[in-house]
Amino acid sequence: QVQLVESGGGSVQAGGSLRLSCTASGFVFPADCMGWFRQAPGKERGGVASIDTGGHKTYYRDSVKGRFTISRDNAKNTLYLQMNNLEPEDTATYYCAKVYCHTFSPMSSYWGQGTQVTVSS
Protein backbone atom coordinates (compact mmCIF):
# COMPACT_ATOMS: atom_id res chain seq x y z
CA GLN A 1 0.00 0.00 0.00
CA VAL A 2 1.48 3.30 -1.10
CA GLN A 3 2.04 5.77 1.70
CA LEU A 4 3.53 9.24 1.39
CA VAL A 5 4.08 11.39 4.47
CA GLU A 6 4.98 15.04 3.98
CA SER A 7 6.60 17.16 6.67
CA GLY A 8 8.65 20.30 7.21
CA GLY A 9 6.07 22.98 6.53
CA GLY A 10 5.61 26.01 8.71
CA SER A 11 5.14 29.76 8.84
CA VAL A 12 7.92 32.04 7.64
CA GLN A 13 8.36 35.62 6.53
CA ALA A 14 8.97 36.50 2.91
CA GLY A 15 12.58 35.80 2.00
CA GLY A 16 12.81 32.89 4.41
CA SER A 17 13.53 29.23 3.74
CA LEU A 18 11.97 25.86 4.46
CA ARG A 19 12.91 22.29 3.63
CA LEU A 20 10.10 19.87 2.99
CA SER A 21 10.48 16.10 3.27
CA CYS A 22 8.37 13.26 1.92
CA THR A 23 8.89 9.78 3.32
CA ALA A 24 7.67 7.01 1.03
CA SER A 25 6.69 3.41 1.71
CA GLY A 26 4.70 0.62 0.07
CA PHE A 27 6.44 0.79 -3.29
CA VAL A 28 9.93 0.67 -4.77
CA PHE A 29 10.84 4.32 -4.30
CA PRO A 30 14.06 4.30 -6.39
CA ALA A 31 12.10 3.02 -9.39
CA ASP A 32 9.67 5.92 -9.58
CA CYS A 33 9.95 9.51 -10.64
CA MET A 34 8.59 11.84 -8.00
CA GLY A 35 7.16 15.30 -7.80
CA TRP A 36 6.01 18.05 -5.47
CA PHE A 37 2.63 19.69 -5.87
CA ARG A 38 0.88 22.51 -4.08
CA GLN A 39 -2.66 23.72 -3.61
CA ALA A 40 -3.62 27.17 -2.38
CA PRO A 41 -7.10 27.90 -1.04
CA GLY A 42 -9.57 28.22 -3.90
CA LYS A 43 -7.08 27.04 -6.49
CA GLU A 44 -6.39 23.74 -8.21
CA ARG A 45 -3.48 21.58 -7.19
CA GLY A 46 -0.53 22.00 -9.53
CA GLY A 47 2.97 20.69 -10.05
CA VAL A 48 5.91 22.53 -8.55
CA ALA A 49 8.91 20.32 -9.25
CA SER A 50 9.72 16.80 -10.38
CA ILE A 51 12.76 14.57 -10.42
CA ASP A 52 13.80 11.42 -12.26
CA THR A 53 14.59 8.12 -10.57
CA GLY A 54 18.30 8.76 -10.16
CA GLY A 55 17.97 12.39 -9.14
CA HIS A 56 19.87 13.62 -12.19
CA LYS A 57 17.10 15.42 -14.06
CA THR A 58 14.86 17.97 -12.42
CA TYR A 59 11.99 20.10 -13.63
CA TYR A 60 10.40 23.22 -12.13
CA ARG A 61 7.42 25.43 -12.75
CA ASP A 62 8.60 28.83 -13.91
CA SER A 63 7.55 30.69 -10.77
CA VAL A 64 9.90 28.68 -8.52
CA LYS A 65 12.94 28.30 -10.78
CA GLY A 66 16.09 29.51 -9.06
CA ARG A 67 14.41 29.44 -5.63
CA PHE A 68 13.34 25.81 -5.11
CA THR A 69 15.48 22.67 -5.38
CA ILE A 70 14.07 19.16 -5.53
CA SER A 71 16.24 16.22 -4.50
CA ARG A 72 15.93 12.64 -3.32
CA ASP A 73 17.75 10.11 -1.17
CA ASN A 74 16.87 6.68 -2.54
CA ALA A 75 18.62 4.93 0.36
CA LYS A 76 16.22 6.66 2.76
CA ASN A 77 13.12 6.52 0.53
CA THR A 78 12.83 10.27 0.98
CA LEU A 79 12.07 13.17 -1.34
CA TYR A 80 13.02 16.76 -0.47
CA LEU A 81 12.11 20.26 -1.54
CA GLN A 82 14.43 23.05 -0.47
CA MET A 83 12.57 26.34 -0.73
CA ASN A 84 14.53 29.58 -0.52
CA ASN A 85 13.55 33.22 -0.91
CA LEU A 86 9.94 32.33 -0.21
CA GLU A 87 7.18 34.65 -1.39
CA PRO A 88 3.61 35.08 -0.09
CA GLU A 89 2.43 33.52 -3.36
CA ASP A 90 4.10 30.26 -2.27
CA THR A 91 1.56 29.88 0.53
CA ALA A 92 -0.18 26.53 0.00
CA THR A 93 -0.45 22.96 1.15
CA TYR A 94 2.39 20.96 -0.40
CA TYR A 95 2.11 17.33 -1.45
CA CYS A 96 4.42 14.76 -2.93
CA ALA A 97 3.42 12.09 -5.42
CA LYS A 98 4.71 9.55 -7.90
CA VAL A 99 4.72 11.14 -11.34
CA TYR A 100 5.19 10.11 -14.94
CA CYS A 101 8.84 10.81 -15.63
CA HIS A 102 9.73 14.22 -17.08
CA THR A 103 6.25 15.56 -16.36
CA PHE A 104 4.15 17.03 -13.58
CA SER A 105 1.45 14.39 -14.10
CA PRO A 106 0.70 12.28 -11.03
CA MET A 107 0.50 8.53 -11.57
CA SER A 108 -2.46 8.01 -9.29
CA SER A 109 -5.20 9.76 -7.40
CA TYR A 110 -3.56 8.99 -4.06
CA TRP A 111 -2.43 11.99 -2.02
CA GLY A 112 -0.93 12.17 1.44
CA GLN A 113 -2.04 14.63 4.08
CA GLY A 114 0.27 17.36 2.81
CA THR A 115 2.23 19.94 4.77
CA GLN A 116 1.16 23.58 5.12
CA VAL A 117 3.49 26.39 4.09
CA THR A 118 2.51 29.93 5.02
CA VAL A 119 4.59 32.92 3.92
CA SER A 120 3.82 36.33 5.35
CA SER A 121 4.87 39.62 3.79
Short mmCIF file of C-alpha atoms in Angstrom, two decimals, residues 56-113:
data_model
loop_
_atom_site.label_atom_id
_atom_site.label_comp_id
_atom_site.label_asym_id
_atom_site.label_seq_id
_atom_site.Cartn_x
_atom_site.Cartn_y
_atom_site.Cartn_z
CA HIS A 56 19.87 13.62 -12.19
CA LYS A 57 17.10 15.42 -14.06
CA THR A 58 14.86 17.97 -12.42
CA TYR A 59 11.99 20.10 -13.63
CA TYR A 60 10.40 23.22 -12.13
CA ARG A 61 7.42 25.43 -12.75
CA ASP A 62 8.60 28.83 -13.91
CA SER A 63 7.55 30.69 -10.77
CA VAL A 64 9.90 28.68 -8.52
CA LYS A 65 12.94 28.30 -10.78
CA GLY A 66 16.09 29.51 -9.06
CA ARG A 67 14.41 29.44 -5.63
CA PHE A 68 13.34 25.81 -5.11
CA THR A 69 15.48 22.67 -5.38
CA ILE A 70 14.07 19.16 -5.53
CA SER A 71 16.24 16.22 -4.50
CA ARG A 72 15.93 12.64 -3.32
CA ASP A 73 17.75 10.11 -1.17
CA ASN A 74 16.87 6.68 -2.54
CA ALA A 75 18.62 4.93 0.36
CA LYS A 76 16.22 6.66 2.76
CA ASN A 77 13.12 6.52 0.53
CA THR A 78 12.83 10.27 0.98
CA LEU A 79 12.07 13.17 -1.34
CA TYR A 80 13.02 16.76 -0.47
CA LEU A 81 12.11 20.26 -1.54
CA GLN A 82 14.43 23.05 -0.47
CA MET A 83 12.57 26.34 -0.73
CA ASN A 84 14.53 29.58 -0.52
CA ASN A 85 13.55 33.22 -0.91
CA LEU A 86 9.94 32.33 -0.21
CA GLU A 87 7.18 34.65 -1.39
CA PRO A 88 3.61 35.08 -0.09
CA GLU A 89 2.43 33.52 -3.36
CA ASP A 90 4.10 30.26 -2.27
CA THR A 91 1.56 29.88 0.53
CA ALA A 92 -0.18 26.53 0.00
CA THR A 93 -0.45 22.96 1.15
CA TYR A 94 2.39 20.96 -0.40
CA TYR A 95 2.11 17.33 -1.45
CA CYS A 96 4.42 14.76 -2.93
CA ALA A 97 3.42 12.09 -5.42
CA LYS A 98 4.71 9.55 -7.90
CA VAL A 99 4.72 11.14 -11.34
CA TYR A 100 5.19 10.11 -14.94
CA CYS A 101 8.84 10.81 -15.63
CA HIS A 102 9.73 14.22 -17.08
CA THR A 103 6.25 15.56 -16.36
CA PHE A 104 4.15 17.03 -13.58
CA SER A 105 1.45 14.39 -14.10
CA PRO A 106 0.70 12.28 -11.03
CA MET A 107 0.50 8.53 -11.57
CA SER A 108 -2.46 8.01 -9.29
CA SER A 109 -5.20 9.76 -7.40
CA TYR A 110 -3.56 8.99 -4.06
CA TRP A 111 -2.43 11.99 -2.02
CA GLY A 112 -0.93 12.17 1.44
CA GLN A 113 -2.04 14.63 4.08
#
